[in-house]
Tab-separated table of C-alpha atoms in Angstrom:
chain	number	residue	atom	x	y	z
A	1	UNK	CA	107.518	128.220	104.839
A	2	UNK	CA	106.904	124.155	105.876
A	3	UNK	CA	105.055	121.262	105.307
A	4	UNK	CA	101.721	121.092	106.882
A	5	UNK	CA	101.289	119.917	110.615
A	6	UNK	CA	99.038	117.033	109.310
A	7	UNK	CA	101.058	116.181	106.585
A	8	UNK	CA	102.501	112.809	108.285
A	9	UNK	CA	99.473	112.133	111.061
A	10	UNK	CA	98.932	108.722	111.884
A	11	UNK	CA	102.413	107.961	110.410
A	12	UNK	CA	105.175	106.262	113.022
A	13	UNK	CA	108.546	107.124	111.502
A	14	UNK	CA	111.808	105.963	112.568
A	15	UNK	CA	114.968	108.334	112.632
A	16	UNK	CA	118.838	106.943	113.022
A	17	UNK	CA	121.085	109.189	114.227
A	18	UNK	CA	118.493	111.342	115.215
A	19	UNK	CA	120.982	113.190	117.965
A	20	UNK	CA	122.706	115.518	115.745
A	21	UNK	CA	122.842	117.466	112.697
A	22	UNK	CA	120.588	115.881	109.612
A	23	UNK	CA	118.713	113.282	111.826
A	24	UNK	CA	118.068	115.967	114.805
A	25	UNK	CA	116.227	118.274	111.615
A	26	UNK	CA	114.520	115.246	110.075
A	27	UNK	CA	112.974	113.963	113.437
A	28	UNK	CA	111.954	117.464	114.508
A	29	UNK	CA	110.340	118.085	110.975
A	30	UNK	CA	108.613	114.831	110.702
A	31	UNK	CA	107.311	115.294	114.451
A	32	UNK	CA	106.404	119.329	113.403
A	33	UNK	CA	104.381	117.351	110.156
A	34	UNK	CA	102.450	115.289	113.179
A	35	UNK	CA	104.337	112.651	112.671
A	36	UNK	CA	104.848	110.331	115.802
A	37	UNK	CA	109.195	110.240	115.839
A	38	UNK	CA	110.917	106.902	117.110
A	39	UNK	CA	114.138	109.041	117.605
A	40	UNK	CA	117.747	106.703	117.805
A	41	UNK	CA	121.054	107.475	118.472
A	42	UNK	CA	123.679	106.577	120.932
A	43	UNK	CA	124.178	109.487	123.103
A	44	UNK	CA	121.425	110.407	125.876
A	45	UNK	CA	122.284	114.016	126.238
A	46	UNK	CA	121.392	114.545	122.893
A	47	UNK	CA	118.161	113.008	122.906
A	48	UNK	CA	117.011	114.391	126.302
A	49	UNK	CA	117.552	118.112	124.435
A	50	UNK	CA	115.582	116.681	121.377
A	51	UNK	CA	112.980	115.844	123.368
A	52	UNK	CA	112.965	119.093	125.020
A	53	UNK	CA	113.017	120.954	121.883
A	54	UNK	CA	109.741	119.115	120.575
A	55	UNK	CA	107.175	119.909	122.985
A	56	UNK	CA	105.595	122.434	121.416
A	57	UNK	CA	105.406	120.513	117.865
A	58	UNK	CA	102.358	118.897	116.477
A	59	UNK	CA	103.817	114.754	116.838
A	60	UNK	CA	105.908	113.140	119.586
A	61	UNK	CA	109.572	111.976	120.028
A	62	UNK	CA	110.027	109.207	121.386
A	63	UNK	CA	113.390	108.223	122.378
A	64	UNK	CA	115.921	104.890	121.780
A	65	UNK	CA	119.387	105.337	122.967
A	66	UNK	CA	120.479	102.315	120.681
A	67	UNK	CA	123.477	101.404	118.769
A	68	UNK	CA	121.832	100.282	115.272
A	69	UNK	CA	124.933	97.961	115.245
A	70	UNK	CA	123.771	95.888	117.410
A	71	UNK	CA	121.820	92.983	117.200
A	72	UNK	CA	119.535	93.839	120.388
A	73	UNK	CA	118.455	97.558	118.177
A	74	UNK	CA	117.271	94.868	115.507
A	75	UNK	CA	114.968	92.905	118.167
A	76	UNK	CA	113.550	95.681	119.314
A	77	UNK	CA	112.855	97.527	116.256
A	78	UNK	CA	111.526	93.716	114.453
A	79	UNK	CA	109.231	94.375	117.662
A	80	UNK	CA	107.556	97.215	116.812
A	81	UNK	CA	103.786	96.955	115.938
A	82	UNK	CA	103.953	99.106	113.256
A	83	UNK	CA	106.199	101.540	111.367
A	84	UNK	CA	105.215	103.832	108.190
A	85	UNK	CA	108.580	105.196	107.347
A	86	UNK	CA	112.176	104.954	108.273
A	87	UNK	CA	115.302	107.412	107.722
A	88	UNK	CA	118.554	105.321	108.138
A	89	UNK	CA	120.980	108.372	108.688
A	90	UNK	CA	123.983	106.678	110.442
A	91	UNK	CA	127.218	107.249	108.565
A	92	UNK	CA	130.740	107.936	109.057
A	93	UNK	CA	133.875	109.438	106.616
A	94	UNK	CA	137.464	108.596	106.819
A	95	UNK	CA	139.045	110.979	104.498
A	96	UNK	CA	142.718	109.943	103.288
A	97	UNK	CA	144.106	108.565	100.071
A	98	UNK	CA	144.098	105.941	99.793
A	99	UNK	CA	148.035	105.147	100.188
A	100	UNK	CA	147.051	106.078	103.469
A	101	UNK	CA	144.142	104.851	104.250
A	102	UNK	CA	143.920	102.339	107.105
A	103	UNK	CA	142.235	98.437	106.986
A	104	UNK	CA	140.654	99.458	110.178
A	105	UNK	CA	138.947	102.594	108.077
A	106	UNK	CA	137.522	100.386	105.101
A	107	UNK	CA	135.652	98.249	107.836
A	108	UNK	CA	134.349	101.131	109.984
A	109	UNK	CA	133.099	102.955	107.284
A	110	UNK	CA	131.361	100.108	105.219
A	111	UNK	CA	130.471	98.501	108.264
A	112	UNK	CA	128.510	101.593	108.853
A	113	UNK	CA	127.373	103.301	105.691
A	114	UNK	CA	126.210	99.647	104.133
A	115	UNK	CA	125.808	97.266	106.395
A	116	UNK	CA	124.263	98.958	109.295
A	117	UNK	CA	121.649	100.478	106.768
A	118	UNK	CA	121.119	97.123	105.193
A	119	UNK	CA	120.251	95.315	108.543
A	120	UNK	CA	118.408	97.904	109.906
A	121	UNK	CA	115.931	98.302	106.770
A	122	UNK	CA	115.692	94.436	106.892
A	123	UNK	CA	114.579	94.964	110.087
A	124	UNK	CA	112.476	97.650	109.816
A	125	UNK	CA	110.082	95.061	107.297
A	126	UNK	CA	109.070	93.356	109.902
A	127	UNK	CA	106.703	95.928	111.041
A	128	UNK	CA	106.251	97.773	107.876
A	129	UNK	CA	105.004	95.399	105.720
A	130	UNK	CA	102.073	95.084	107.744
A	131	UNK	CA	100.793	98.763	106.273
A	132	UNK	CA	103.166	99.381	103.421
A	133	UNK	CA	105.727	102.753	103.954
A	134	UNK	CA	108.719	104.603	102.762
A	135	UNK	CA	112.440	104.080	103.831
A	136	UNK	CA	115.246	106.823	102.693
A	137	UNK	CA	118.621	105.815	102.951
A	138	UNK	CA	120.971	108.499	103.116
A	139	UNK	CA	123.549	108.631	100.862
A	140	UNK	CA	125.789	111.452	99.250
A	141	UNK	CA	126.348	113.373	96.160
A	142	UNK	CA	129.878	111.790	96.540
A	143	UNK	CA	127.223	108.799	95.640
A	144	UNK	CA	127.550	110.282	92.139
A	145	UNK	CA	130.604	111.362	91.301
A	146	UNK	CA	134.407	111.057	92.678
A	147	UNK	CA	136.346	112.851	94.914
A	148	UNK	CA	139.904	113.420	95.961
A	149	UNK	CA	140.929	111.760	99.358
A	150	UNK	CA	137.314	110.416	99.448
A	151	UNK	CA	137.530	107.327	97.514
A	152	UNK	CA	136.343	104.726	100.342
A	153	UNK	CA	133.616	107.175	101.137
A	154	UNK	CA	132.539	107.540	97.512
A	155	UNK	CA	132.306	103.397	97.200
A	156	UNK	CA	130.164	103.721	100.447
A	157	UNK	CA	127.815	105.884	98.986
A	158	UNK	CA	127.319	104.607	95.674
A	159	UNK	CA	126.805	101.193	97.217
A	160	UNK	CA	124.138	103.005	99.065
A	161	UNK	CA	122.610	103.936	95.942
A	162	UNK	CA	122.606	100.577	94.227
A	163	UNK	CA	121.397	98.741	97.114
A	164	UNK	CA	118.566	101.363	97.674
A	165	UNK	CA	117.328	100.704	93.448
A	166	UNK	CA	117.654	97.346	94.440
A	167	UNK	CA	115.438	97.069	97.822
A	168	UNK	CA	113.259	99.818	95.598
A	169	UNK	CA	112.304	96.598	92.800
A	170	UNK	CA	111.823	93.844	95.332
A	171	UNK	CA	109.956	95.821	98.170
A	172	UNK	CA	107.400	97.502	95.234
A	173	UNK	CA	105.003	94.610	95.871
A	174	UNK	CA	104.907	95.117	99.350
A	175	UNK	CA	103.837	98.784	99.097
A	176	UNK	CA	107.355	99.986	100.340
A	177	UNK	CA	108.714	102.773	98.566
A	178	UNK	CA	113.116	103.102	98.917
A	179	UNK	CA	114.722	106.765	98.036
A	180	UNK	CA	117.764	108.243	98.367
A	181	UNK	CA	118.886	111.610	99.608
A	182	UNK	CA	121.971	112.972	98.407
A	183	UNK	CA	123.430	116.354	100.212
A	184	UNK	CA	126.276	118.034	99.301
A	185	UNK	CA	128.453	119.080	102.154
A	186	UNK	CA	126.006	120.475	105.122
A	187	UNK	CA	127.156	122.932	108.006
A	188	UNK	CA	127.091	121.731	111.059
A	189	UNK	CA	129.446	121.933	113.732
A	190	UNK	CA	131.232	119.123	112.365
A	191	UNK	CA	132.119	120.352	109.263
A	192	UNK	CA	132.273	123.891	110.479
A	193	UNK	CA	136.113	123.745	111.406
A	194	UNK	CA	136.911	122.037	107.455
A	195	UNK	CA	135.617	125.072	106.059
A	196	UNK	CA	138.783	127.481	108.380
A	197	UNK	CA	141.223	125.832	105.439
A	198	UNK	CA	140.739	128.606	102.921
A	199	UNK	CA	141.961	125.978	100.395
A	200	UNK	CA	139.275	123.034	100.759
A	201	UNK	CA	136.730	126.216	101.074
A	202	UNK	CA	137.315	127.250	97.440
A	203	UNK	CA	137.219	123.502	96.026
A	204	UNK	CA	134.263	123.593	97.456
A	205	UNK	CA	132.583	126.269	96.514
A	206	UNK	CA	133.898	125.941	93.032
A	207	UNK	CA	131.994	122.834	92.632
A	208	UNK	CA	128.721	124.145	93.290
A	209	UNK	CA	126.744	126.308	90.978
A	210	UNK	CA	124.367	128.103	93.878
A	211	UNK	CA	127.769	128.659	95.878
A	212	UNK	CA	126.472	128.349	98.982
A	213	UNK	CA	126.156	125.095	101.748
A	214	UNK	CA	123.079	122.921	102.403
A	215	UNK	CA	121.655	123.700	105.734
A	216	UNK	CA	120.389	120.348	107.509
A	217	UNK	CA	116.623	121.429	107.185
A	218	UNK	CA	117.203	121.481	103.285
A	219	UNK	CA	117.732	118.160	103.786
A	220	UNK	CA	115.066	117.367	106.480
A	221	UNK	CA	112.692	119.120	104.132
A	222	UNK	CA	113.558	116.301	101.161
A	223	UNK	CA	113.270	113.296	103.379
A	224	UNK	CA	109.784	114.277	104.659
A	225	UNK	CA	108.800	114.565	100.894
A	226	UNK	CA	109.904	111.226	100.601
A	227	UNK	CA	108.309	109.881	103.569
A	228	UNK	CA	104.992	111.648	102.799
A	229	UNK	CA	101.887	110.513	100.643
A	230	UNK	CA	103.343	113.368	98.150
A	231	UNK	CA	105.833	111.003	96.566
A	232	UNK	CA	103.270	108.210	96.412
A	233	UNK	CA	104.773	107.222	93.053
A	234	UNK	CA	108.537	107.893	94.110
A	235	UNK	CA	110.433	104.920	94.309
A	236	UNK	CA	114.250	104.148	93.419
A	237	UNK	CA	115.456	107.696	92.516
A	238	UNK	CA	117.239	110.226	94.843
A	239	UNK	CA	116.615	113.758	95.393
A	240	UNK	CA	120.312	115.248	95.035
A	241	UNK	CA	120.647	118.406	97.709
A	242	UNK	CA	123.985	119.452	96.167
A	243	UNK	CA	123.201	122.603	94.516
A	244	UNK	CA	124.317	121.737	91.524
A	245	UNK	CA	127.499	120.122	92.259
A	246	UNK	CA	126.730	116.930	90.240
A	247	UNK	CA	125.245	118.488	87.303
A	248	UNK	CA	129.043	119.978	85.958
């Protein structure tokens, strides 16, 4: 089952951290919905076999290999002539507690999870205000709830989600709709080692009702909702991907 391949024609949709895991699914989705993909991320090898891995789908990837740090990403995206929706995926997790937890870790990951998605969706206006469009920050259920060893992560995330309700009221004018999408923990071949300690495995799986892990393309199939004339009248909320976890 999918989306149809004309669901996002005519639509230019930006992914961050497009080379790997969540924003690898989301860009080939959007590009399978027609979509034409502005894929970013830092390492070329990955976006080489991205691009390879799309030819056969209904849009086109096209390929930055960008740090969205940096201010030159910024230019060039403020450049673009036009842009209908935008995925800011970058992120990064210290986990510690926080006894432990380093200065260098609070700036790397709010640095990242807050201010790089700030700047970059205040870039990303530039060009979408000229046709109206839908950005979806990615945030966390851990945007919801707390968790142990994951408290700098947590205030990430639920920054995320404030800030997102907040662009949501002052961008409504413009005809910009901001969402959230919140997954529980995914497997990929990050997390796929994490899961070997039999004793974080249960925790997690305790916490969620379906008992069983998002895959990345439950989570690609959410943001294309969001970036999609489906959720014409979505703005603000978040569409949790976490089985359950924070309804206990």
């Amino acid at each position: 089952m999918g989306f149809s391949n004309q669901l996002l024609n005519g639509k230019t949709i930006m992914v961050t951290g497009a080379g790997k895991g969540i924003g690898r699914a989301c860009a080939l989705l959007a590009a399978q919905c027609g979509a034409y993909v502005i894929a970013v991320a830092r390492t070329e090898s990955d976006l080489l076999q991205l691009q390879k891995d799309s030819t056969e789908l209904s849009g086109t990837i096209e390929t930055w290999s960008e740090d969205v740090t940096k201010a030159s990403f910024h230019q060039r995206l403020k450049g673009l002539s036009e842009l209908h929706g935008l995925i800011n995926n970058v992120g990064t997790n210290r986990v510690a507690k926080m006894t432990e937890q380093a200065d260098d870790d609070v700036d790397a990951v709010l640095d990242l999870n807050i201010k790089s998605l700030y700047r970059c969706a205040k870039a990303a206006l530039i060009p979408m205000q000229k046709s109206g469009g839908s950005i979806v920050n990615m945030s966390s259920q851990m945007g919801f709830v707390g968790s142990p060893g994951r408290t700098l992560y947590c205030a990430s995330k639920h920054g995320v989600e404030g800030l997102s309700k907040a662009m949501a009221v002052e961008l409504a004018a413009d005809n910009i709709r901001v969402n959230t999408v919140a997954p529980t923990f995914v497997l990929t071949p990050m997390t796929e080692p994490m899961f070997e300690n039999p004793q974080f495995k249960k925790f997690v799986f305790d916490m969620i009702p379906m008992q069983k892990l998002a895959s990345t393309e439950d989570v690609a199939n959410a943001c294309v909702f969001l970036l999609s004339d489906l959720s014409a009248m979505v703005t603000g909320t978040c569409i949790k991907v976490d089985g359950g976890w924070t309804a206990r």
